[in-house]
């Protein structure tokens, strides 16, 4: 069977689905219309379907075998005003599918249709996981907690993300650590205010904050392994009342991204200790709060090999590219903590057509030729996995 030709048969329908979803973007856990489209489409294919994790949807296609592979797509949009001049531009002010989740959703729906058409030949089951809220608090964990990987038990999982830095016709794979972990930090520096002409009567919260920012740079340069990436950013500083008043309070917020999951708690504790001790030396104090974000996304070798071996004959070896890890985050990581799997990148850029804007840009778009590539890789990987003896 020529999977690319099969993908081309549904390509137009899937592009129309993508455009429909693109026109009505919804934020995390607000994907009611999108999930209705997904639910109805799967039901019409004769796939067992249910709602999960508020606005999530899962479909189960049962074949002839005990193995089960899952495919995940995220559905949520971003709070961005779209600036693309296309007929299918966002109809919701201040909302846009600027990260390609409309594409992910449409490709998975098309994959479901292609696999449903060959259900009698499937040597196992396929779960189609449509996840809410990847961009915000994360929908993967609630779906897992509500049993999305059970009944039937999922043995392997794959997913994709569009990437405009890769050209249409290419995919990107990464072995092992592919996305960073994320921890958000909020710091309140407390001092004592006074008149600006009488600094000796104060504990200057701005001076404390400035010292904290400077000393925190040593976490990356002197405390972390230079061979393991880490990013520590203080992104906001707010404090002070007037030019002649020494501030008694400064609020700061930042983020820590790193690739060593096992060192994550240690680094955060080090950051808190620096903040606390720096404030004490100058006579102040701090309140420190950590909000734990997504863990590192770690691809499993066997499933990454499977995608690579599947894509070679479809796209040509030169179009299956090993890409470097990114310090971005992705809550597909939670699925990979539970079952073997791999998350690959789907090239959607086309420099000749001027399609080169990055994700999260208000002019982000894709070359829709990438849709049939995603369909073909998804379907072929599922078939290869279910037909394997592993």
PDB file of C-alpha atoms in Angstrom, residues 20-268:
ATOM      1  CA  UNK A  20     -12.265  25.386  10.098  1.00  0.00           C
ATOM      2  CA  UNK A  21     -10.458  24.849  13.403  1.00  0.00           C
ATOM      3  CA  UNK A  22      -8.051  27.708  12.626  1.00  0.00           C
ATOM      4  CA  UNK A  23     -10.922  30.164  12.170  1.00  0.00           C
ATOM      5  CA  UNK A  24     -12.322  29.533  15.647  1.00  0.00           C
ATOM      6  CA  UNK A  25      -9.366  29.224  18.026  1.00  0.00           C
ATOM      7  CA  UNK A  26     -10.011  28.471  21.695  1.00  0.00           C
ATOM      8  CA  UNK A  27      -7.737  28.787  24.715  1.00  0.00           C
ATOM      9  CA  UNK A  28      -6.797  26.029  27.147  1.00  0.00           C
ATOM     10  CA  UNK A  29      -9.744  24.154  28.703  1.00  0.00           C
ATOM     11  CA  UNK A  30     -12.080  26.333  26.619  1.00  0.00           C
ATOM     12  CA  UNK A  31     -11.897  24.133  23.496  1.00  0.00           C
ATOM     13  CA  UNK A  32     -15.626  23.360  23.439  1.00  0.00           C
ATOM     14  CA  UNK A  33     -16.279  23.924  19.717  1.00  0.00           C
ATOM     15  CA  UNK A  34     -13.026  22.254  18.706  1.00  0.00           C
ATOM     16  CA  UNK A  35     -13.771  19.205  20.837  1.00  0.00           C
ATOM     17  CA  UNK A  36     -17.277  19.019  19.336  1.00  0.00           C
ATOM     18  CA  UNK A  37     -15.760  18.903  15.847  1.00  0.00           C
ATOM     19  CA  UNK A  38     -13.371  16.168  16.989  1.00  0.00           C
ATOM     20  CA  UNK A  39     -16.034  14.147  18.829  1.00  0.00           C
ATOM     21  CA  UNK A  40     -18.520  14.212  15.949  1.00  0.00           C
ATOM     22  CA  UNK A  41     -15.876  13.379  13.340  1.00  0.00           C
ATOM     23  CA  UNK A  42     -14.612  10.343  15.261  1.00  0.00           C
ATOM     24  CA  UNK A  43     -18.134   9.138  15.982  1.00  0.00           C
ATOM     25  CA  UNK A  44     -19.028   9.319  12.295  1.00  0.00           C
ATOM     26  CA  UNK A  45     -16.016   7.093  11.577  1.00  0.00           C
ATOM     27  CA  UNK A  46     -17.450   4.431  13.871  1.00  0.00           C
ATOM     28  CA  UNK A  47     -14.705   4.958  16.435  1.00  0.00           C
ATOM     29  CA  UNK A  48     -15.462   4.498  20.132  1.00  0.00           C
ATOM     30  CA  UNK A  49     -15.228   8.018  21.544  1.00  0.00           C
ATOM     31  CA  UNK A  50     -15.562   9.732  24.920  1.00  0.00           C
ATOM     32  CA  UNK A  51     -14.880  13.059  26.581  1.00  0.00           C
ATOM     33  CA  UNK A  52     -12.165  13.339  29.202  1.00  0.00           C
ATOM     34  CA  UNK A  53     -10.369  16.029  31.241  1.00  0.00           C
ATOM     35  CA  UNK A  54     -13.043  18.695  30.708  1.00  0.00           C
ATOM     36  CA  UNK A  55     -12.546  19.504  27.000  1.00  0.00           C
ATOM     37  CA  UNK A  56     -10.384  16.562  25.964  1.00  0.00           C
ATOM     38  CA  UNK A  57     -11.506  13.761  23.662  1.00  0.00           C
ATOM     39  CA  UNK A  58     -10.213  10.221  23.231  1.00  0.00           C
ATOM     40  CA  UNK A  59     -11.155   7.822  20.465  1.00  0.00           C
ATOM     41  CA  UNK A  60     -10.359   4.109  20.440  1.00  0.00           C
ATOM     42  CA  UNK A  61     -10.155   2.118  17.224  1.00  0.00           C
ATOM     43  CA  UNK A  62     -10.140  -1.600  17.988  1.00  0.00           C
ATOM     44  CA  UNK A  63      -8.342  -3.953  15.661  1.00  0.00           C
ATOM     45  CA  UNK A  64      -7.338  -7.608  15.803  1.00  0.00           C
ATOM     46  CA  UNK A  65      -4.630  -7.851  18.423  1.00  0.00           C
ATOM     47  CA  UNK A  66      -3.683  -6.980  21.979  1.00  0.00           C
ATOM     48  CA  UNK A  67      -1.160  -4.174  21.400  1.00  0.00           C
ATOM     49  CA  UNK A  68      -2.295  -0.558  21.643  1.00  0.00           C
ATOM     50  CA  UNK A  69      -0.523   2.508  20.294  1.00  0.00           C
ATOM     51  CA  UNK A  70      -1.709   6.052  20.997  1.00  0.00           C
ATOM     52  CA  UNK A  71      -1.273   9.252  19.003  1.00  0.00           C
ATOM     53  CA  UNK A  72      -1.698  12.619  20.689  1.00  0.00           C
ATOM     54  CA  UNK A  73      -2.619  16.036  19.302  1.00  0.00           C
ATOM     55  CA  UNK A  74      -3.089  19.240  21.292  1.00  0.00           C
ATOM     56  CA  UNK A  75      -6.025  21.524  20.483  1.00  0.00           C
ATOM     57  CA  UNK A  76      -5.617  24.881  22.243  1.00  0.00           C
ATOM     58  CA  UNK A  77      -4.759  28.274  20.762  1.00  0.00           C
ATOM     59  CA  UNK A  78      -2.936  31.368  22.023  1.00  0.00           C
ATOM     60  CA  UNK A  79      -4.049  34.871  23.146  1.00  0.00           C
ATOM     61  CA  UNK A  80      -2.589  36.550  20.041  1.00  0.00           C
ATOM     62  CA  UNK A  81      -4.234  38.783  17.437  1.00  0.00           C
ATOM     63  CA  UNK A  82      -3.705  37.165  14.035  1.00  0.00           C
ATOM     64  CA  UNK A  83      -2.218  39.372  11.307  1.00  0.00           C
ATOM     65  CA  UNK A  84      -2.372  36.922   8.388  1.00  0.00           C
ATOM     66  CA  UNK A  85      -4.358  38.029   5.340  1.00  0.00           C
ATOM     67  CA  UNK A  86      -5.956  34.683   4.500  1.00  0.00           C
ATOM     68  CA  UNK A  87      -9.574  33.674   4.005  1.00  0.00           C
ATOM     69  CA  UNK A  88      -9.422  31.317   6.981  1.00  0.00           C
ATOM     70  CA  UNK A  89      -7.887  33.823   9.433  1.00  0.00           C
ATOM     71  CA  UNK A  90      -9.075  33.769  13.032  1.00  0.00           C
ATOM     72  CA  UNK A  91     -12.601  35.075  13.532  1.00  0.00           C
ATOM     73  CA  UNK A  92     -12.071  35.488  17.279  1.00  0.00           C
ATOM     74  CA  UNK A  93     -10.376  38.782  18.266  1.00  0.00           C
ATOM     75  CA  UNK A  94      -7.232  38.254  20.299  1.00  0.00           C
ATOM     76  CA  UNK A  95      -7.151  34.503  19.651  1.00  0.00           C
ATOM     77  CA  UNK A  96      -4.987  32.641  17.167  1.00  0.00           C
ATOM     78  CA  UNK A  97      -3.656  29.194  16.373  1.00  0.00           C
ATOM     79  CA  UNK A  98      -0.097  30.536  16.350  1.00  0.00           C
ATOM     80  CA  UNK A  99       1.492  27.275  17.448  1.00  0.00           C
ATOM     81  CA  UNK A 100      -0.026  24.910  14.904  1.00  0.00           C
ATOM     82  CA  UNK A 101      -2.348  22.975  17.199  1.00  0.00           C
ATOM     83  CA  UNK A 102      -5.052  23.297  14.544  1.00  0.00           C
ATOM     84  CA  UNK A 103      -2.714  21.400  12.228  1.00  0.00           C
ATOM     85  CA  UNK A 104      -1.960  18.740  14.841  1.00  0.00           C
ATOM     86  CA  UNK A 105      -5.679  18.200  15.459  1.00  0.00           C
ATOM     87  CA  UNK A 106      -6.593  18.013  11.777  1.00  0.00           C
ATOM     88  CA  UNK A 107      -3.743  15.602  11.007  1.00  0.00           C
ATOM     89  CA  UNK A 108      -4.848  13.295  13.806  1.00  0.00           C
ATOM     90  CA  UNK A 109      -8.441  13.360  12.553  1.00  0.00           C
ATOM     91  CA  UNK A 110      -7.204  12.463   9.069  1.00  0.00           C
ATOM     92  CA  UNK A 111      -5.040   9.708  10.549  1.00  0.00           C
ATOM     93  CA  UNK A 112      -8.106   8.328  12.322  1.00  0.00           C
ATOM     94  CA  UNK A 113     -10.012   8.240   9.026  1.00  0.00           C
ATOM     95  CA  UNK A 114      -7.236   6.440   7.158  1.00  0.00           C
ATOM     96  CA  UNK A 115      -6.793   3.855   9.909  1.00  0.00           C
ATOM     97  CA  UNK A 116     -10.555   3.382  10.315  1.00  0.00           C
ATOM     98  CA  UNK A 117     -10.703   2.495   6.620  1.00  0.00           C
ATOM     99  CA  UNK A 118      -8.298  -0.392   7.270  1.00  0.00           C
ATOM    100  CA  UNK A 119      -9.531  -1.468  10.716  1.00  0.00           C
ATOM    101  CA  UNK A 120     -10.031  -5.088   9.609  1.00  0.00           C
ATOM    102  CA  UNK A 121      -6.302  -5.319   8.867  1.00  0.00           C
ATOM    103  CA  UNK A 122      -5.062  -3.675  12.068  1.00  0.00           C
ATOM    104  CA  UNK A 123      -3.110  -6.045  14.299  1.00  0.00           C
ATOM    105  CA  UNK A 124      -3.954  -4.105  17.435  1.00  0.00           C
ATOM    106  CA  UNK A 125      -5.696  -1.009  18.737  1.00  0.00           C
ATOM    107  CA  UNK A 126      -5.146   2.706  18.185  1.00  0.00           C
ATOM    108  CA  UNK A 127      -6.051   5.481  20.613  1.00  0.00           C
ATOM    109  CA  UNK A 128      -6.494   9.014  19.324  1.00  0.00           C
ATOM    110  CA  UNK A 129      -5.828  11.478  22.153  1.00  0.00           C
ATOM    111  CA  UNK A 130      -7.005  15.057  21.605  1.00  0.00           C
ATOM    112  CA  UNK A 131      -5.556  17.054  24.472  1.00  0.00           C
ATOM    113  CA  UNK A 132      -6.613  20.451  25.830  1.00  0.00           C
ATOM    114  CA  UNK A 133      -4.457  23.158  27.384  1.00  0.00           C
ATOM    115  CA  UNK A 134      -0.901  22.368  26.330  1.00  0.00           C
ATOM    116  CA  UNK A 135      -0.093  26.087  26.304  1.00  0.00           C
ATOM    117  CA  UNK A 136      -1.327  26.857  29.815  1.00  0.00           C
ATOM    118  CA  UNK A 137      -1.574  24.631  32.881  1.00  0.00           C
ATOM    119  CA  UNK A 138      -1.251  21.429  30.884  1.00  0.00           C
ATOM    120  CA  UNK A 139      -3.917  18.967  29.826  1.00  0.00           C
ATOM    121  CA  UNK A 140      -1.756  15.850  29.590  1.00  0.00           C
ATOM    122  CA  UNK A 141      -1.575  15.138  33.324  1.00  0.00           C
ATOM    123  CA  UNK A 142      -5.349  15.448  33.924  1.00  0.00           C
ATOM    124  CA  UNK A 143      -5.967  13.093  30.986  1.00  0.00           C
ATOM    125  CA  UNK A 144      -3.521  10.548  32.420  1.00  0.00           C
ATOM    126  CA  UNK A 145      -5.076  10.868  35.882  1.00  0.00           C
ATOM    127  CA  UNK A 146      -8.506  10.215  34.358  1.00  0.00           C
ATOM    128  CA  UNK A 147      -7.270   7.029  32.690  1.00  0.00           C
ATOM    129  CA  UNK A 148      -6.578   7.968  29.079  1.00  0.00           C
ATOM    130  CA  UNK A 149      -3.741   5.424  28.928  1.00  0.00           C
ATOM    131  CA  UNK A 150      -5.952   2.581  30.229  1.00  0.00           C
ATOM    132  CA  UNK A 151      -8.777   0.386  28.864  1.00  0.00           C
ATOM    133  CA  UNK A 152      -7.103  -0.723  26.705  1.00  0.00           C
ATOM    134  CA  UNK A 153      -3.698  -0.128  28.217  1.00  0.00           C
ATOM    135  CA  UNK A 154      -1.468   1.942  25.936  1.00  0.00           C
ATOM    136  CA  UNK A 155       1.850   0.259  25.091  1.00  0.00           C
ATOM    137  CA  UNK A 156       3.414   3.078  23.045  1.00  0.00           C
ATOM    138  CA  UNK A 157       2.673   6.655  22.034  1.00  0.00           C
ATOM    139  CA  UNK A 158       3.718   9.135  19.345  1.00  0.00           C
ATOM    140  CA  UNK A 159       3.037  12.791  18.655  1.00  0.00           C
ATOM    141  CA  UNK A 160       4.238  15.611  16.432  1.00  0.00           C
ATOM    142  CA  UNK A 161       4.715  19.359  16.407  1.00  0.00           C
ATOM    143  CA  UNK A 162       4.925  21.527  13.310  1.00  0.00           C
ATOM    144  CA  UNK A 163       8.244  23.326  12.873  1.00  0.00           C
ATOM    145  CA  UNK A 164       8.688  26.224  10.406  1.00  0.00           C
ATOM    146  CA  UNK A 165      12.474  25.915  10.665  1.00  0.00           C
ATOM    147  CA  UNK A 166      12.191  22.587   8.856  1.00  0.00           C
ATOM    148  CA  UNK A 167      11.036  22.686   5.250  1.00  0.00           C
ATOM    149  CA  UNK A 168       7.902  20.937   4.073  1.00  0.00           C
ATOM    150  CA  UNK A 169       8.785  17.332   3.225  1.00  0.00           C
ATOM    151  CA  UNK A 170      11.162  17.038   6.170  1.00  0.00           C
ATOM    152  CA  UNK A 171      10.722  15.721   9.679  1.00  0.00           C
ATOM    153  CA  UNK A 172      12.982  16.182  12.691  1.00  0.00           C
ATOM    154  CA  UNK A 173      13.749  13.539  15.299  1.00  0.00           C
ATOM    155  CA  UNK A 174      15.649  13.817  18.576  1.00  0.00           C
ATOM    156  CA  UNK A 175      17.008  10.939  20.630  1.00  0.00           C
ATOM    157  CA  UNK A 176      16.723  11.182  24.398  1.00  0.00           C
ATOM    158  CA  UNK A 177      16.221  14.615  25.949  1.00  0.00           C
ATOM    159  CA  UNK A 178      14.335  16.795  23.484  1.00  0.00           C
ATOM    160  CA  UNK A 179      12.576  19.502  25.545  1.00  0.00           C
ATOM    161  CA  UNK A 180      13.561  21.156  28.820  1.00  0.00           C
ATOM    162  CA  UNK A 181      11.842  21.179  32.187  1.00  0.00           C
ATOM    163  CA  UNK A 182      10.311  24.405  33.447  1.00  0.00           C
ATOM    164  CA  UNK A 183      10.033  25.998  36.878  1.00  0.00           C
ATOM    165  CA  UNK A 184       8.473  29.411  37.436  1.00  0.00           C
ATOM    166  CA  UNK A 185       9.770  31.458  40.352  1.00  0.00           C
ATOM    167  CA  UNK A 186       8.232  34.451  42.130  1.00  0.00           C
ATOM    168  CA  UNK A 187      10.314  36.482  44.584  1.00  0.00           C
ATOM    169  CA  UNK A 188       9.146  39.241  46.914  1.00  0.00           C
ATOM    170  CA  UNK A 189      12.005  41.238  48.441  1.00  0.00           C
ATOM    171  CA  UNK A 190      11.117  42.993  51.696  1.00  0.00           C
ATOM    172  CA  UNK A 191      13.122  45.879  53.148  1.00  0.00           C
ATOM    173  CA  UNK A 192      12.369  49.102  54.985  1.00  0.00           C
ATOM    174  CA  UNK A 193      11.518  52.367  53.324  1.00  0.00           C
ATOM    175  CA  UNK A 194      12.795  55.835  54.143  1.00  0.00           C
ATOM    176  CA  UNK A 195      13.373  59.215  52.564  1.00  0.00           C
ATOM    177  CA  UNK A 196      15.902  59.058  49.748  1.00  0.00           C
ATOM    178  CA  UNK A 197      18.062  61.586  51.596  1.00  0.00           C
ATOM    179  CA  UNK A 198      18.280  59.292  54.639  1.00  0.00           C
ATOM    180  CA  UNK A 199      19.341  55.905  53.265  1.00  0.00           C
ATOM    181  CA  UNK A 200      20.899  54.908  56.595  1.00  0.00           C
ATOM    182  CA  UNK A 201      17.393  54.595  58.012  1.00  0.00           C
ATOM    183  CA  UNK A 202      16.308  52.153  55.295  1.00  0.00           C
ATOM    184  CA  UNK A 203      16.802  48.627  54.032  1.00  0.00           C
ATOM    185  CA  UNK A 204      16.790  49.190  50.287  1.00  0.00           C
ATOM    186  CA  UNK A 205      14.729  46.476  48.579  1.00  0.00           C
ATOM    187  CA  UNK A 206      15.894  47.626  45.140  1.00  0.00           C
ATOM    188  CA  UNK A 207      19.552  47.192  46.098  1.00  0.00           C
ATOM    189  CA  UNK A 208      18.756  43.729  47.459  1.00  0.00           C
ATOM    190  CA  UNK A 209      16.908  42.816  44.257  1.00  0.00           C
ATOM    191  CA  UNK A 210      19.778  44.066  42.085  1.00  0.00           C
ATOM    192  CA  UNK A 211      22.254  41.949  44.029  1.00  0.00           C
ATOM    193  CA  UNK A 212      20.014  38.898  43.786  1.00  0.00           C
ATOM    194  CA  UNK A 213      19.783  39.242  40.000  1.00  0.00           C
ATOM    195  CA  UNK A 214      23.568  39.535  39.703  1.00  0.00           C
ATOM    196  CA  UNK A 215      24.389  36.628  42.010  1.00  0.00           C
ATOM    197  CA  UNK A 216      21.812  34.371  40.346  1.00  0.00           C
ATOM    198  CA  UNK A 217      23.952  34.489  37.205  1.00  0.00           C
ATOM    199  CA  UNK A 218      26.495  32.347  39.057  1.00  0.00           C
ATOM    200  CA  UNK A 219      24.004  29.476  39.161  1.00  0.00           C
ATOM    201  CA  UNK A 220      24.461  28.988  35.427  1.00  0.00           C
ATOM    202  CA  UNK A 221      28.107  30.028  35.136  1.00  0.00           C
ATOM    203  CA  UNK A 222      29.531  28.398  38.268  1.00  0.00           C
ATOM    204  CA  UNK A 223      27.083  25.940  39.809  1.00  0.00           C
ATOM    205  CA  UNK A 224      25.661  24.066  36.820  1.00  0.00           C
ATOM    206  CA  UNK A 225      27.412  21.519  34.625  1.00  0.00           C
ATOM    207  CA  UNK A 226      28.462  23.487  31.508  1.00  0.00           C
ATOM    208  CA  UNK A 227      27.754  20.410  29.361  1.00  0.00           C
ATOM    209  CA  UNK A 228      24.107  20.351  30.432  1.00  0.00           C
ATOM    210  CA  UNK A 229      21.994  23.314  29.257  1.00  0.00           C
ATOM    211  CA  UNK A 230      20.284  25.522  31.823  1.00  0.00           C
ATOM    212  CA  UNK A 231      18.579  28.888  31.411  1.00  0.00           C
ATOM    213  CA  UNK A 232      17.731  31.127  34.361  1.00  0.00           C
ATOM    214  CA  UNK A 233      15.859  34.291  33.467  1.00  0.00           C
ATOM    215  CA  UNK A 234      14.496  37.032  35.703  1.00  0.00           C
ATOM    216  CA  UNK A 235      11.859  38.490  33.425  1.00  0.00           C
ATOM    217  CA  UNK A 236      10.096  41.079  35.574  1.00  0.00           C
ATOM    218  CA  UNK A 237      11.115  43.480  38.345  1.00  0.00           C
ATOM    219  CA  UNK A 238       8.571  45.827  39.917  1.00  0.00           C
ATOM    220  CA  UNK A 239       9.175  48.117  42.868  1.00  0.00           C
ATOM    221  CA  UNK A 240       9.440  51.627  44.197  1.00  0.00           C
ATOM    222  CA  UNK A 241       7.096  54.540  44.736  1.00  0.00           C
ATOM    223  CA  UNK A 242       8.925  57.737  43.794  1.00  0.00           C
ATOM    224  CA  UNK A 243      12.411  58.983  42.938  1.00  0.00           C
ATOM    225  CA  UNK A 244      13.017  60.233  46.488  1.00  0.00           C
ATOM    226  CA  UNK A 245      11.660  57.216  48.412  1.00  0.00           C
ATOM    227  CA  UNK A 246      13.750  54.137  49.117  1.00  0.00           C
ATOM    228  CA  UNK A 247      11.602  51.127  48.297  1.00  0.00           C
ATOM    229  CA  UNK A 248      10.613  48.610  50.942  1.00  0.00           C
ATOM    230  CA  UNK A 249       9.309  45.997  48.500  1.00  0.00           C
ATOM    231  CA  UNK A 250      10.301  44.612  45.102  1.00  0.00           C
ATOM    232  CA  UNK A 251       8.557  41.856  43.198  1.00  0.00           C
ATOM    233  CA  UNK A 252      10.465  39.729  40.698  1.00  0.00           C
ATOM    234  CA  UNK A 253       9.477  36.787  38.543  1.00  0.00           C
ATOM    235  CA  UNK A 254      11.502  34.438  36.428  1.00  0.00           C
ATOM    236  CA  UNK A 255      11.840  31.015  34.921  1.00  0.00           C
ATOM    237  CA  UNK A 256      14.319  28.154  35.086  1.00  0.00           C
ATOM    238  CA  UNK A 257      14.705  25.777  32.156  1.00  0.00           C
ATOM    239  CA  UNK A 258      17.032  22.781  32.269  1.00  0.00           C
ATOM    240  CA  UNK A 259      17.712  19.362  30.764  1.00  0.00           C
ATOM    241  CA  UNK A 260      18.786  17.465  33.885  1.00  0.00           C
ATOM    242  CA  UNK A 261      15.540  16.406  35.515  1.00  0.00           C
ATOM    243  CA  UNK A 262      17.419  14.756  38.372  1.00  0.00           C
ATOM    244  CA  UNK A 263      19.112  18.085  39.267  1.00  0.00           C
ATOM    245  CA  UNK A 264      15.967  20.170  39.032  1.00  0.00           C
ATOM    246  CA  UNK A 265      15.083  20.367  42.738  1.00  0.00           C
ATOM    247  CA  UNK A 266      18.717  21.009  43.665  1.00  0.00           C
ATOM    248  CA  UNK A 267      18.972  24.004  41.318  1.00  0.00           C
ATOM    249  CA  UNK A 268      15.711  25.539  42.540  1.00  0.00           C
TER     250      UNK A 268
END
